mmCIF file of C-alpha atoms in Angstrom:
data_model
loop_
_atom_site.group_PDB
_atom_site.id
_atom_site.type_symbol
_atom_site.label_atom_id
_atom_site.label_comp_id
_atom_site.label_asym_id
_atom_site.label_seq_id
_atom_site.Cartn_x
_atom_site.Cartn_y
_atom_site.Cartn_z
ATOM 1 C CA MET A 86 9.374 -6.582 -39.039
ATOM 2 C CA ALA A 87 7.877 -6.682 -42.375
ATOM 3 C CA SER A 88 9.972 -6.829 -44.905
ATOM 4 C CA ASP A 89 10.624 -3.225 -46.794
ATOM 5 C CA PRO A 90 7.764 -2.539 -49.062
ATOM 6 C CA GLN A 91 7.614 -2.222 -52.972
ATOM 7 C CA GLU A 92 7.357 1.432 -53.960
ATOM 8 C CA PRO A 93 3.620 1.835 -54.732
ATOM 9 C CA PRO A 94 2.508 2.162 -57.942
ATOM 10 C CA ALA A 95 0.300 5.065 -57.276
ATOM 11 C CA ALA A 96 2.794 6.910 -55.128
ATOM 12 C CA ARG A 97 2.485 9.766 -57.761
ATOM 13 C CA GLN A 98 -1.140 9.866 -58.279
ATOM 14 C CA ILE A 99 -2.865 12.883 -56.550
ATOM 15 C CA SER A 100 -5.682 11.165 -54.880
ATOM 16 C CA THR A 101 -2.441 8.942 -53.389
ATOM 17 C CA THR A 102 -0.350 12.179 -52.209
ATOM 18 C CA THR A 103 -3.671 13.981 -50.884
ATOM 19 C CA VAL A 104 -3.941 11.197 -48.606
ATOM 20 C CA MET A 105 -0.830 10.490 -47.289
ATOM 21 C CA GLN A 106 -0.438 13.866 -46.278
ATOM 22 C CA ALA A 107 -3.406 13.811 -44.516
ATOM 23 C CA ILE A 108 -2.330 10.703 -42.445
ATOM 24 C CA LEU A 109 1.008 12.607 -42.078
ATOM 25 C CA ARG A 110 -0.711 15.199 -40.689
ATOM 26 C CA ASN A 111 -3.323 14.578 -38.891
ATOM 27 C CA GLY A 112 -2.628 10.409 -38.012
ATOM 28 C CA PRO A 113 -4.103 8.114 -36.554
ATOM 29 C CA ILE A 114 -7.156 9.133 -38.929
ATOM 30 C CA SER A 115 -10.466 7.127 -40.083
ATOM 31 C CA ARG A 116 -10.824 6.437 -43.754
ATOM 32 C CA ALA A 117 -13.711 8.430 -43.239
ATOM 33 C CA ASP A 118 -12.113 11.469 -42.191
ATOM 34 C CA ILE A 119 -9.308 10.882 -44.850
ATOM 35 C CA ALA A 120 -12.718 11.492 -47.216
ATOM 36 C CA LYS A 121 -14.248 14.622 -45.555
ATOM 37 C CA MET A 122 -10.759 16.210 -44.654
ATOM 38 C CA THR A 123 -9.290 16.016 -48.225
ATOM 39 C CA GLY A 124 -12.592 16.091 -50.291
ATOM 40 C CA LEU A 125 -11.909 13.138 -51.918
ATOM 41 C CA SER A 126 -15.044 10.517 -52.416
ATOM 42 C CA LYS A 127 -15.375 7.813 -49.816
ATOM 43 C CA GLN A 128 -14.503 5.330 -52.099
ATOM 44 C CA THR A 129 -11.151 7.164 -53.626
ATOM 45 C CA ALA A 130 -10.083 7.276 -49.699
ATOM 46 C CA SER A 131 -10.992 3.288 -49.145
ATOM 47 C CA GLU A 132 -9.476 2.674 -52.310
ATOM 48 C CA VAL A 133 -5.903 4.611 -51.403
ATOM 49 C CA VAL A 134 -5.418 3.421 -47.748
ATOM 50 C CA ARG A 135 -6.366 0.050 -48.831
ATOM 51 C CA ALA A 136 -3.760 0.152 -51.430
ATOM 52 C CA LEU A 137 -1.633 1.630 -49.145
ATOM 53 C CA GLU A 138 -1.983 -0.641 -46.171
ATOM 54 C CA GLU A 139 -1.452 -3.565 -48.148
ATOM 55 C CA SER A 140 1.419 -2.275 -49.349
ATOM 56 C CA GLY A 141 2.548 -1.701 -46.108
ATOM 57 C CA TRP A 142 2.906 2.149 -45.741
ATOM 58 C CA VAL A 143 -0.093 2.865 -43.721
ATOM 59 C CA LYS A 144 -1.354 0.119 -41.253
ATOM 60 C CA GLU A 145 -4.224 0.030 -38.255
ATOM 61 C CA CYS A 146 -3.883 1.948 -35.360
ATOM 62 C CA GLY A 147 -7.160 1.567 -33.343
ATOM 63 C CA ARG A 148 -10.523 2.376 -33.689
ATOM 64 C CA THR A 149 -12.718 5.934 -33.288
ATOM 65 C CA VAL A 150 -14.791 5.950 -29.948
ATOM 66 C CA GLY A 151 -17.966 7.509 -31.390
ATOM 67 C CA LYS A 152 -21.543 7.511 -31.100
ATOM 68 C CA VAL A 153 -22.694 4.132 -29.454
ATOM 69 C CA GLY A 154 -22.750 1.734 -31.599
ATOM 70 C CA ARG A 155 -20.256 3.325 -34.464
ATOM 71 C CA SER A 156 -16.598 3.391 -34.612
ATOM 72 C CA ALA A 157 -13.781 3.308 -37.225
ATOM 73 C CA LEU A 158 -11.084 1.905 -38.198
ATOM 74 C CA THR A 159 -8.575 4.686 -37.641
ATOM 75 C CA TYR A 160 -5.525 4.752 -39.618
ATOM 76 C CA GLU A 161 -1.139 5.999 -39.476
ATOM 77 C CA ILE A 162 2.149 5.864 -41.182
ATOM 78 C CA HIS A 163 4.125 2.605 -40.577
ATOM 79 C CA GLY A 164 7.221 3.714 -39.610
ATOM 80 C CA GLY A 165 8.853 0.720 -39.739
ATOM 81 C CA ALA A 166 8.154 0.509 -43.151
ATOM 82 C CA ARG A 167 11.697 2.517 -44.424
ATOM 83 C CA PHE A 168 14.691 3.808 -42.299
ATOM 84 C CA VAL A 169 17.290 6.378 -43.189
ATOM 85 C CA ALA A 170 20.624 7.520 -41.344
ATOM 86 C CA GLY A 171 22.020 10.958 -40.706
ATOM 87 C CA VAL A 172 25.679 11.207 -40.110
ATOM 88 C CA ASP A 173 27.417 13.814 -39.118
ATOM 89 C CA LEU A 174 31.044 14.198 -39.470
ATOM 90 C CA GLY A 175 33.576 16.670 -37.630
ATOM 91 C CA GLY A 176 36.584 16.938 -37.071
ATOM 92 C CA THR A 177 37.133 15.066 -34.098
ATOM 93 C CA LYS A 178 33.784 12.749 -33.573
ATOM 94 C CA ILE A 179 31.164 11.265 -35.787
ATOM 95 C CA ASN A 180 27.487 11.641 -34.528
ATOM 96 C CA ALA A 181 25.104 8.769 -36.659
ATOM 97 C CA ALA A 182 21.772 7.960 -36.150
ATOM 98 C CA LEU A 183 19.437 5.383 -37.699
ATOM 99 C CA ALA A 184 15.496 7.022 -38.084
ATOM 100 C CA ASP A 185 12.549 5.681 -39.122
ATOM 101 C CA LEU A 186 10.125 6.875 -41.249
ATOM 102 C CA LEU A 187 8.140 9.333 -39.342
ATOM 103 C CA GLY A 188 11.373 10.566 -38.293
ATOM 104 C CA GLU A 189 11.704 9.473 -35.211
ATOM 105 C CA ILE A 190 15.553 7.418 -34.246
ATOM 106 C CA ILE A 191 15.311 4.777 -32.619
ATOM 107 C CA ALA A 192 19.724 4.315 -33.016
ATOM 108 C CA GLU A 193 21.858 7.120 -32.178
ATOM 109 C CA GLU A 194 25.981 6.151 -32.049
ATOM 110 C CA GLN A 195 29.421 8.545 -31.097
ATOM 111 C CA GLN A 196 32.869 8.142 -32.314
ATOM 112 C CA PRO A 197 36.453 9.319 -32.576
ATOM 113 C CA THR A 198 36.571 10.664 -36.314
ATOM 114 C CA ASP A 199 39.499 7.964 -38.232
ATOM 115 C CA LEU A 200 42.616 10.683 -38.204
ATOM 116 C CA ARG A 201 43.633 8.804 -41.392
ATOM 117 C CA GLY A 202 40.804 10.502 -42.958
ATOM 118 C CA GLY A 203 39.886 9.922 -47.012
ATOM 119 C CA PRO A 204 38.945 6.438 -47.458
ATOM 120 C CA GLU A 205 39.147 4.989 -44.375
ATOM 121 C CA LEU A 206 36.502 7.543 -42.652
ATOM 122 C CA ILE A 207 34.249 5.900 -45.723
ATOM 123 C CA ARG A 208 35.157 2.510 -44.234
ATOM 124 C CA GLN A 209 34.359 3.550 -41.161
ATOM 125 C CA ILE A 210 30.873 5.635 -41.535
ATOM 126 C CA ALA A 211 29.686 2.729 -43.699
ATOM 127 C CA GLY A 212 30.574 0.345 -40.483
ATOM 128 C CA MET A 213 28.802 2.909 -38.567
ATOM 129 C CA VAL A 214 25.505 2.582 -40.186
ATOM 130 C CA ARG A 215 26.012 -1.428 -40.363
ATOM 131 C CA GLY A 216 25.855 -0.961 -36.759
ATOM 132 C CA LEU A 217 23.157 0.805 -36.145
ATOM 133 C CA ALA A 218 21.150 -1.306 -37.599
ATOM 134 C CA GLU A 219 22.355 -4.574 -36.293
ATOM 135 C CA ARG A 220 21.830 -2.740 -32.765
ATOM 136 C CA ALA A 221 18.026 -1.665 -33.795
ATOM 137 C CA GLY A 222 17.312 -5.288 -34.761
ATOM 138 C CA ILE A 223 16.332 -4.609 -38.806
ATOM 139 C CA PRO A 224 19.066 -5.422 -42.073
ATOM 140 C CA ALA A 225 21.530 -3.101 -42.861
ATOM 141 C CA ASN A 226 19.987 -3.544 -46.508
ATOM 142 C CA ALA A 227 16.897 -1.997 -45.030
ATOM 143 C CA VAL A 228 19.139 1.029 -44.469
ATOM 144 C CA ARG A 229 17.880 2.628 -48.091
ATOM 145 C CA LEU A 230 18.967 6.395 -47.782
ATOM 146 C CA ILE A 231 21.899 8.252 -45.779
ATOM 147 C CA VAL A 232 22.405 12.408 -45.158
ATOM 148 C CA LEU A 233 25.811 13.190 -44.062
ATOM 149 C CA GLY A 234 26.532 16.229 -43.076
ATOM 150 C CA THR A 235 30.589 17.394 -43.930
ATOM 151 C CA PRO A 236 32.319 20.493 -43.187
ATOM 152 C CA GLY A 237 33.600 22.017 -46.414
ATOM 153 C CA VAL A 238 31.958 23.594 -49.913
ATOM 154 C CA VAL A 239 29.599 20.087 -51.419
ATOM 155 C CA ASP A 240 29.162 20.435 -55.425
ATOM 156 C CA ALA A 241 25.698 19.119 -54.968
ATOM 157 C CA GLU A 242 25.820 17.419 -58.934
ATOM 158 C CA THR A 243 29.209 15.490 -58.195
ATOM 159 C CA GLY A 244 28.974 14.917 -55.025
ATOM 160 C CA LYS A 245 32.065 16.071 -54.737
ATOM 161 C CA VAL A 246 33.723 17.923 -50.965
ATOM 162 C CA ALA A 247 36.223 20.936 -51.294
ATOM 163 C CA ILE A 248 38.117 23.107 -48.582
ATOM 164 C CA ALA A 249 38.111 20.852 -45.858
ATOM 165 C CA PRO A 250 40.295 21.606 -43.865
ATOM 166 C CA ASN A 251 39.925 19.655 -40.750
ATOM 167 C CA VAL A 252 38.922 16.566 -42.614
ATOM 168 C CA PRO A 253 42.069 15.293 -43.967
ATOM 169 C CA GLY A 254 41.704 13.525 -47.745
ATOM 170 C CA PHE A 255 38.317 14.399 -48.220
ATOM 171 C CA ASP A 256 38.862 16.894 -50.686
ATOM 172 C CA ALA A 257 40.865 13.941 -52.709
ATOM 173 C CA ILE A 258 37.925 11.483 -53.314
ATOM 174 C CA ASN A 259 34.003 11.378 -54.505
ATOM 175 C CA VAL A 260 32.494 10.706 -50.814
ATOM 176 C CA ARG A 261 28.979 10.507 -52.646
ATOM 177 C CA ASP A 262 29.620 7.644 -54.841
ATOM 178 C CA LEU A 263 32.037 5.793 -51.975
ATOM 179 C CA LEU A 264 29.920 5.984 -49.579
ATOM 180 C CA ALA A 265 27.161 5.115 -51.756
ATOM 181 C CA ARG A 266 29.302 1.299 -52.557
ATOM 182 C CA ALA A 267 30.146 0.582 -49.633
ATOM 183 C CA THR A 268 26.723 0.445 -48.053
ATOM 184 C CA GLY A 269 24.311 0.057 -50.622
ATOM 185 C CA ALA A 270 21.836 3.195 -49.847
ATOM 186 C CA GLU A 271 21.703 5.922 -51.282
ATOM 187 C CA VAL A 272 23.934 8.648 -50.747
ATOM 188 C CA VAL A 273 22.851 13.003 -49.985
ATOM 189 C CA VAL A 274 26.337 15.018 -49.179
ATOM 190 C CA GLU A 275 25.576 18.340 -47.640
ATOM 191 C CA ASN A 276 27.807 21.159 -45.495
ATOM 192 C CA ASP A 277 26.947 20.363 -42.155
ATOM 193 C CA VAL A 278 26.325 23.889 -41.262
ATOM 194 C CA ASN A 279 23.828 23.945 -43.537
ATOM 195 C CA LEU A 280 22.358 20.824 -42.028
ATOM 196 C CA ALA A 281 22.277 22.096 -38.535
ATOM 197 C CA ALA A 282 20.213 25.567 -39.406
ATOM 198 C CA LYS A 283 18.085 22.204 -40.700
ATOM 199 C CA GLY A 284 18.218 20.876 -37.705
ATOM 200 C CA GLU A 285 17.763 24.015 -35.932
ATOM 201 C CA GLN A 286 14.369 24.391 -38.369
ATOM 202 C CA TRP A 287 13.192 21.628 -37.512
ATOM 203 C CA ARG A 288 13.427 20.697 -34.196
ATOM 204 C CA GLY A 289 15.428 23.653 -32.571
ATOM 205 C CA SER A 290 15.508 27.350 -31.539
ATOM 206 C CA GLY A 291 14.279 28.247 -35.158
ATOM 207 C CA ALA A 292 10.780 26.214 -35.940
ATOM 208 C CA GLY A 293 8.342 28.280 -36.855
ATOM 209 C CA ILE A 294 11.040 31.070 -38.017
ATOM 210 C CA SER A 295 11.020 31.304 -41.317
ATOM 211 C CA ASP A 296 13.997 33.866 -41.731
ATOM 212 C CA PHE A 297 17.245 32.889 -39.428
ATOM 213 C CA THR A 298 21.003 32.396 -39.361
ATOM 214 C CA PHE A 299 22.554 29.233 -37.252
ATOM 215 C CA LEU A 300 26.176 30.460 -37.075
ATOM 216 C CA ALA A 301 28.152 27.627 -35.569
ATOM 217 C CA LEU A 302 31.906 28.738 -33.957
ATOM 218 C CA GLY A 303 34.297 25.552 -32.678
ATOM 219 C CA THR A 304 37.578 23.913 -34.548
ATOM 220 C CA GLY A 305 36.213 26.533 -37.466
ATOM 221 C CA ILE A 306 33.455 29.225 -38.173
ATOM 222 C CA GLY A 307 30.194 28.639 -40.447
ATOM 223 C CA MET A 308 26.683 29.795 -41.668
ATOM 224 C CA GLY A 309 23.690 28.360 -42.647
ATOM 225 C CA ILE A 310 20.447 30.698 -43.790
ATOM 226 C CA VAL A 311 16.949 30.055 -44.044
ATOM 227 C CA ALA A 312 15.458 32.948 -46.168
ATOM 228 C CA GLY A 313 11.686 32.285 -46.629
ATOM 229 C CA GLY A 314 11.572 29.133 -45.097
ATOM 230 C CA ARG A 315 14.551 27.610 -47.716
ATOM 231 C CA LEU A 316 17.783 26.997 -47.155
ATOM 232 C CA LEU A 317 19.434 28.672 -49.277
ATOM 233 C CA ARG A 318 22.925 27.260 -50.784
ATOM 234 C CA GLY A 319 23.762 29.364 -53.238
ATOM 235 C CA ALA A 320 25.534 29.195 -57.157
ATOM 236 C CA ARG A 321 28.578 26.742 -55.744
ATOM 237 C CA GLY A 322 27.097 25.371 -52.896
ATOM 238 C CA GLY A 323 29.351 27.967 -50.845
ATOM 239 C CA ALA A 324 26.506 29.867 -49.118
ATOM 240 C CA GLY A 325 27.832 30.744 -44.816
ATOM 241 C CA GLU A 326 31.002 29.764 -45.781
ATOM 242 C CA ILE A 327 31.879 33.205 -43.158
ATOM 243 C CA ALA A 328 35.394 31.991 -42.618
ATOM 244 C CA TYR A 329 36.538 33.702 -45.279
ATOM 245 C CA LEU A 330 34.065 37.425 -44.477
ATOM 246 C CA PRO A 331 37.484 39.854 -44.418
ATOM 247 C CA VAL A 332 36.325 40.187 -40.944
ATOM 248 C CA GLY A 333 37.765 40.620 -37.636
ATOM 249 C CA GLY A 334 41.770 41.065 -38.712
ATOM 250 C CA ASP A 335 43.716 41.610 -42.142
ATOM 251 C CA PRO A 336 41.992 40.667 -44.954
ATOM 252 C CA TYR A 337 45.420 40.460 -47.273
ATOM 253 C CA ASP A 338 47.450 38.283 -44.369
ATOM 254 C CA SER A 339 48.280 35.429 -46.109
ATOM 255 C CA ARG A 340 48.209 33.338 -42.555
ATOM 256 C CA GLY A 341 44.474 33.086 -42.875
ATOM 257 C CA PHE A 342 44.055 32.281 -46.626
ATOM 258 C CA SER A 343 43.647 28.414 -45.468
ATOM 259 C CA LEU A 344 41.105 28.456 -42.672
ATOM 260 C CA GLY A 345 39.447 32.043 -43.426
ATOM 261 C CA THR A 346 40.262 35.126 -41.495
ATOM 262 C CA LEU A 347 37.347 35.492 -39.572
ATOM 263 C CA GLU A 348 37.513 31.942 -38.207
ATOM 264 C CA TYR A 349 41.668 32.367 -37.650
ATOM 265 C CA ALA A 350 41.159 35.553 -35.848
ATOM 266 C CA VAL A 351 38.065 33.699 -33.844
ATOM 267 C CA GLY A 352 38.307 29.971 -33.719
ATOM 268 C CA SER A 353 39.500 27.841 -30.872
ATOM 269 C CA ALA A 354 42.873 27.930 -32.147
ATOM 270 C CA ALA A 355 42.493 31.437 -32.554
ATOM 271 C CA MET A 356 41.491 31.632 -28.855
ATOM 272 C CA THR A 357 43.700 29.626 -26.776
ATOM 273 C CA ARG A 358 46.434 31.445 -28.591
ATOM 274 C CA ARG A 359 45.099 34.878 -27.621
ATOM 275 C CA TYR A 360 44.632 33.032 -23.985
ATOM 276 C CA ALA A 361 48.306 32.692 -23.985
ATOM 277 C CA GLY A 362 48.957 35.797 -25.211
ATOM 278 C CA TYR A 363 46.992 37.463 -22.923
ATOM 279 C CA GLY A 364 48.810 35.302 -20.043
ATOM 280 C CA GLY A 365 47.212 32.346 -19.463
ATOM 281 C CA ALA A 366 48.703 28.759 -19.552
ATOM 282 C CA ALA A 367 49.909 27.904 -23.128
ATOM 283 C CA ASP A 368 48.716 24.240 -23.686
ATOM 284 C CA ALA A 369 44.713 25.360 -22.394
ATOM 285 C CA THR A 370 41.758 23.985 -24.314
ATOM 286 C CA ALA A 371 38.988 26.207 -24.984
ATOM 287 C CA ARG A 372 36.483 24.764 -22.148
ATOM 288 C CA ASP A 373 40.180 25.421 -20.532
ATOM 289 C CA VAL A 374 39.104 29.099 -21.497
ATOM 290 C CA PHE A 375 35.764 29.354 -19.922
ATOM 291 C CA ALA A 376 36.367 27.389 -17.008
ATOM 292 C CA ALA A 377 38.727 30.294 -15.951
ATOM 293 C CA PHE A 378 36.669 32.619 -17.428
ATOM 294 C CA GLU A 379 33.622 31.111 -15.053
ATOM 295 C CA GLN A 380 36.543 32.159 -11.758
ATOM 296 C CA ARG A 381 37.068 35.403 -13.394
ATOM 297 C CA GLU A 382 40.441 34.736 -14.410
ATOM 298 C CA PRO A 383 41.696 38.638 -16.369
ATOM 299 C CA ALA A 384 43.364 36.372 -18.920
ATOM 300 C CA ALA A 385 40.524 34.166 -19.500
ATOM 301 C CA VAL A 386 37.973 36.960 -19.053
ATOM 302 C CA ALA A 387 40.141 38.703 -21.222
ATOM 303 C CA THR A 388 39.995 36.451 -24.449
ATOM 304 C CA ILE A 389 36.309 35.705 -24.105
ATOM 305 C CA GLU A 390 35.611 39.353 -24.137
ATOM 306 C CA GLU A 391 38.552 39.965 -27.123
ATOM 307 C CA THR A 392 36.537 36.726 -29.046
ATOM 308 C CA ALA A 393 32.880 38.414 -28.859
ATOM 309 C CA ARG A 394 34.149 41.816 -29.481
ATOM 310 C CA LEU A 395 35.790 40.331 -33.496
ATOM 311 C CA LEU A 396 32.425 37.936 -33.874
ATOM 312 C CA ALA A 397 29.731 40.483 -33.395
ATOM 313 C CA PRO A 398 31.185 42.932 -36.435
ATOM 314 C CA ALA A 399 30.474 39.815 -38.510
ATOM 315 C CA ILE A 400 27.074 39.165 -36.943
ATOM 316 C CA ALA A 401 26.372 43.046 -37.658
ATOM 317 C CA ALA A 402 27.544 42.052 -41.630
ATOM 318 C CA ILE A 403 24.971 38.628 -41.301
ATOM 319 C CA GLY A 404 22.166 41.865 -40.149
ATOM 320 C CA ALA A 405 23.002 44.033 -42.168
ATOM 321 C CA ILE A 406 22.809 41.957 -45.593
ATOM 322 C CA LEU A 407 20.258 39.343 -44.854
ATOM 323 C CA ASP A 408 18.321 40.993 -41.917
ATOM 324 C CA PRO A 409 17.534 37.673 -40.065
ATOM 325 C CA GLU A 410 14.410 37.299 -37.470
ATOM 326 C CA VAL A 411 17.307 35.598 -34.956
ATOM 327 C CA VAL A 412 20.738 34.479 -35.169
ATOM 328 C CA ILE A 413 21.755 30.928 -33.588
ATOM 329 C CA LEU A 414 24.508 30.492 -32.422
ATOM 330 C CA GLY A 415 25.946 27.139 -31.971
ATOM 331 C CA GLY A 416 28.638 24.969 -31.786
ATOM 332 C CA SER A 417 30.916 24.020 -28.913
ATOM 333 C CA ILE A 418 32.247 27.778 -28.242
ATOM 334 C CA GLY A 419 29.095 29.187 -29.519
ATOM 335 C CA ILE A 420 27.157 27.920 -28.276
ATOM 336 C CA ARG A 421 28.662 29.021 -24.678
ATOM 337 C CA GLU A 422 25.902 31.803 -22.930
ATOM 338 C CA GLU A 423 29.152 33.138 -21.511
ATOM 339 C CA LEU A 424 30.048 33.890 -24.985
ATOM 340 C CA ILE A 425 26.934 34.774 -26.426
ATOM 341 C CA ALA A 426 26.340 37.126 -23.385
ATOM 342 C CA GLU A 427 29.518 39.362 -24.237
ATOM 343 C CA VAL A 428 28.688 38.854 -27.985
ATOM 344 C CA ARG A 429 25.400 40.901 -27.350
ATOM 345 C CA ARG A 430 26.975 43.472 -25.223
ATOM 346 C CA ALA A 431 29.390 44.315 -28.548
ATOM 347 C CA LEU A 432 26.846 44.197 -30.798
ATOM 348 C CA ALA A 433 24.947 47.008 -28.966
ATOM 349 C CA ARG A 434 28.435 48.676 -29.269
ATOM 350 C CA CYS A 435 28.516 47.976 -33.430
ATOM 351 C CA THR A 436 25.267 48.600 -34.590
ATOM 352 C CA PRO A 437 22.334 50.394 -34.208
ATOM 353 C CA TYR A 438 20.015 47.225 -35.683
ATOM 354 C CA PRO A 439 21.557 44.178 -33.791
ATOM 355 C CA PRO A 440 19.961 41.083 -34.464
ATOM 356 C CA ARG A 441 18.436 39.120 -31.833
ATOM 357 C CA ILE A 442 20.705 36.642 -30.840
ATOM 358 C CA GLU A 443 19.806 32.770 -29.560
ATOM 359 C CA ALA A 444 22.035 29.476 -28.577
ATOM 360 C CA SER A 445 20.992 26.198 -30.517
ATOM 361 C CA GLY A 446 18.545 24.059 -29.301
ATOM 362 C CA LEU A 447 19.784 21.275 -29.926
ATOM 363 C CA GLY A 448 23.304 21.669 -28.848
ATOM 364 C CA SER A 449 26.112 19.675 -30.886
ATOM 365 C CA ARG A 450 23.220 16.976 -31.899
ATOM 366 C CA ALA A 451 22.138 19.714 -34.558
ATOM 367 C CA ALA A 452 23.480 18.876 -37.679
ATOM 368 C CA MET A 453 22.757 15.111 -36.877
ATOM 369 C CA ILE A 454 19.151 15.754 -36.570
ATOM 370 C CA GLY A 455 19.333 17.748 -39.403
ATOM 371 C CA CYS A 456 20.784 15.087 -41.485
ATOM 372 C CA VAL A 457 18.110 13.113 -39.951
ATOM 373 C CA GLY A 458 14.891 15.392 -40.994
ATOM 374 C CA ALA A 459 16.673 16.076 -44.584
ATOM 375 C CA ALA A 460 16.613 12.553 -45.136
ATOM 376 C CA ILE A 461 13.074 12.196 -44.220
ATOM 377 C CA GLU A 462 12.036 15.090 -46.239
ATOM 378 C CA LYS A 463 13.578 13.052 -48.911
ATOM 379 C CA THR A 464 12.037 10.074 -48.980
ATOM 380 C CA HIS A 465 8.549 11.010 -48.464
ATOM 381 C CA ARG A 466 8.970 13.856 -51.441
ATOM 382 C CA ASP A 467 10.286 10.361 -53.505
ATOM 383 C CA LEU A 468 8.054 7.882 -52.083
ATOM 384 C CA PHE A 469 4.563 10.218 -52.110
ATOM 385 C CA GLY A 470 5.702 13.707 -53.872
ATOM 386 C CA VAL A 471 4.612 14.847 -50.378
ATOM 387 C CA ALA A 472 6.101 17.776 -49.235
ATOM 388 C CA ALA A 473 7.992 17.380 -46.209
ATOM 389 C CA ALA A 474 5.907 20.095 -44.403
ATOM 390 C CA ALA A 475 2.723 17.530 -44.310
ATOM 391 C CA LEU A 476 5.445 16.338 -41.483
ATOM 392 C CA ASN A 477 6.531 19.171 -39.608
ATOM 393 C CA PRO A 478 5.722 22.369 -41.389
ATOM 394 C CA ALA A 479 9.203 23.333 -40.825
ATOM 395 C CA LEU A 480 10.770 21.062 -42.815
ATOM 396 C CA THR A 481 10.098 23.114 -46.276
ATOM 397 C CA SER A 482 13.595 23.103 -47.785
ATOM 398 C CA GLU A 483 15.111 20.484 -50.510
ATOM 399 C CA ALA A 484 17.458 18.619 -49.348
#
């Protein structure tokens, strides 16, 4: 494995950016085709490719097949020139992945979340990143950027996390700085549902769609908003905190203050509480409720229908305010086709213009894939001044 190359001195020059964009979009590609495609002279294209090759960012990968006696070397991005990690932190589990410069995942792991929270979680995440690097056969310091998705509202300036009830102690520490210190890598911290929306935009049900929302429903509820191809965060990073939408219950009921009115009405705890109230088992899990629904148990049917009936007005409000082309439902509860079918039926009764509803194309991996996509996008932009759209047109928002 080649050592980590130095950043090319011409990385910010227009010619280097142009060449990298051509290789990312069209590789493997020859120098002559790069020149033809970019409008650069053959000499300039060759010099830039040579510099990038010597620096370790691109590599030879074959030859073109042309007229008899004529062929040319082709080049592609050297995926192993740099590595990034994406970490999706949840209240019960952590999904982490290691990816190369092309966004190809080379190692992946899931662990139960350390319930002690706070600094113990930082140590756990750092250990997972080191373990992934070891499994992939690369030194730990080759992982130069980590994007962490976490529940809560993230302050982009300070790296602090607020309002994260499902992750104990995370709002009392500077997550970004502590994780950077523990790993030696640059760290970006972002809301997990925002990153799930980014994952759907990159490789899921939102690919090729410029206006959509991703609604995650499980233990809690949250929303990522993509408008005009860009992720919306709001003035304080709280855009999409739909848990606090005053829908689904009494917004003046203080029992909903800590979780939010909507989350208190439709989250997994609400679902199992409702199931018990309809006569179901008091110790049932959300999974048990869906299993009972498949058997058409009356208590389970009533629970799923009522949950959909409470969720539908919130989606109708989203449609009225944002006018998305599609609302993508994900999360351990939201992705269930049984609930989606009931939501569609309820929407038709509560709004004349129901938005299209689709299930997540990435399932439980959406946020982790979004972490990887955000890391690759930032790496390309920082190293080469190349927009992430060069790798995939869906990646157009900033990390």
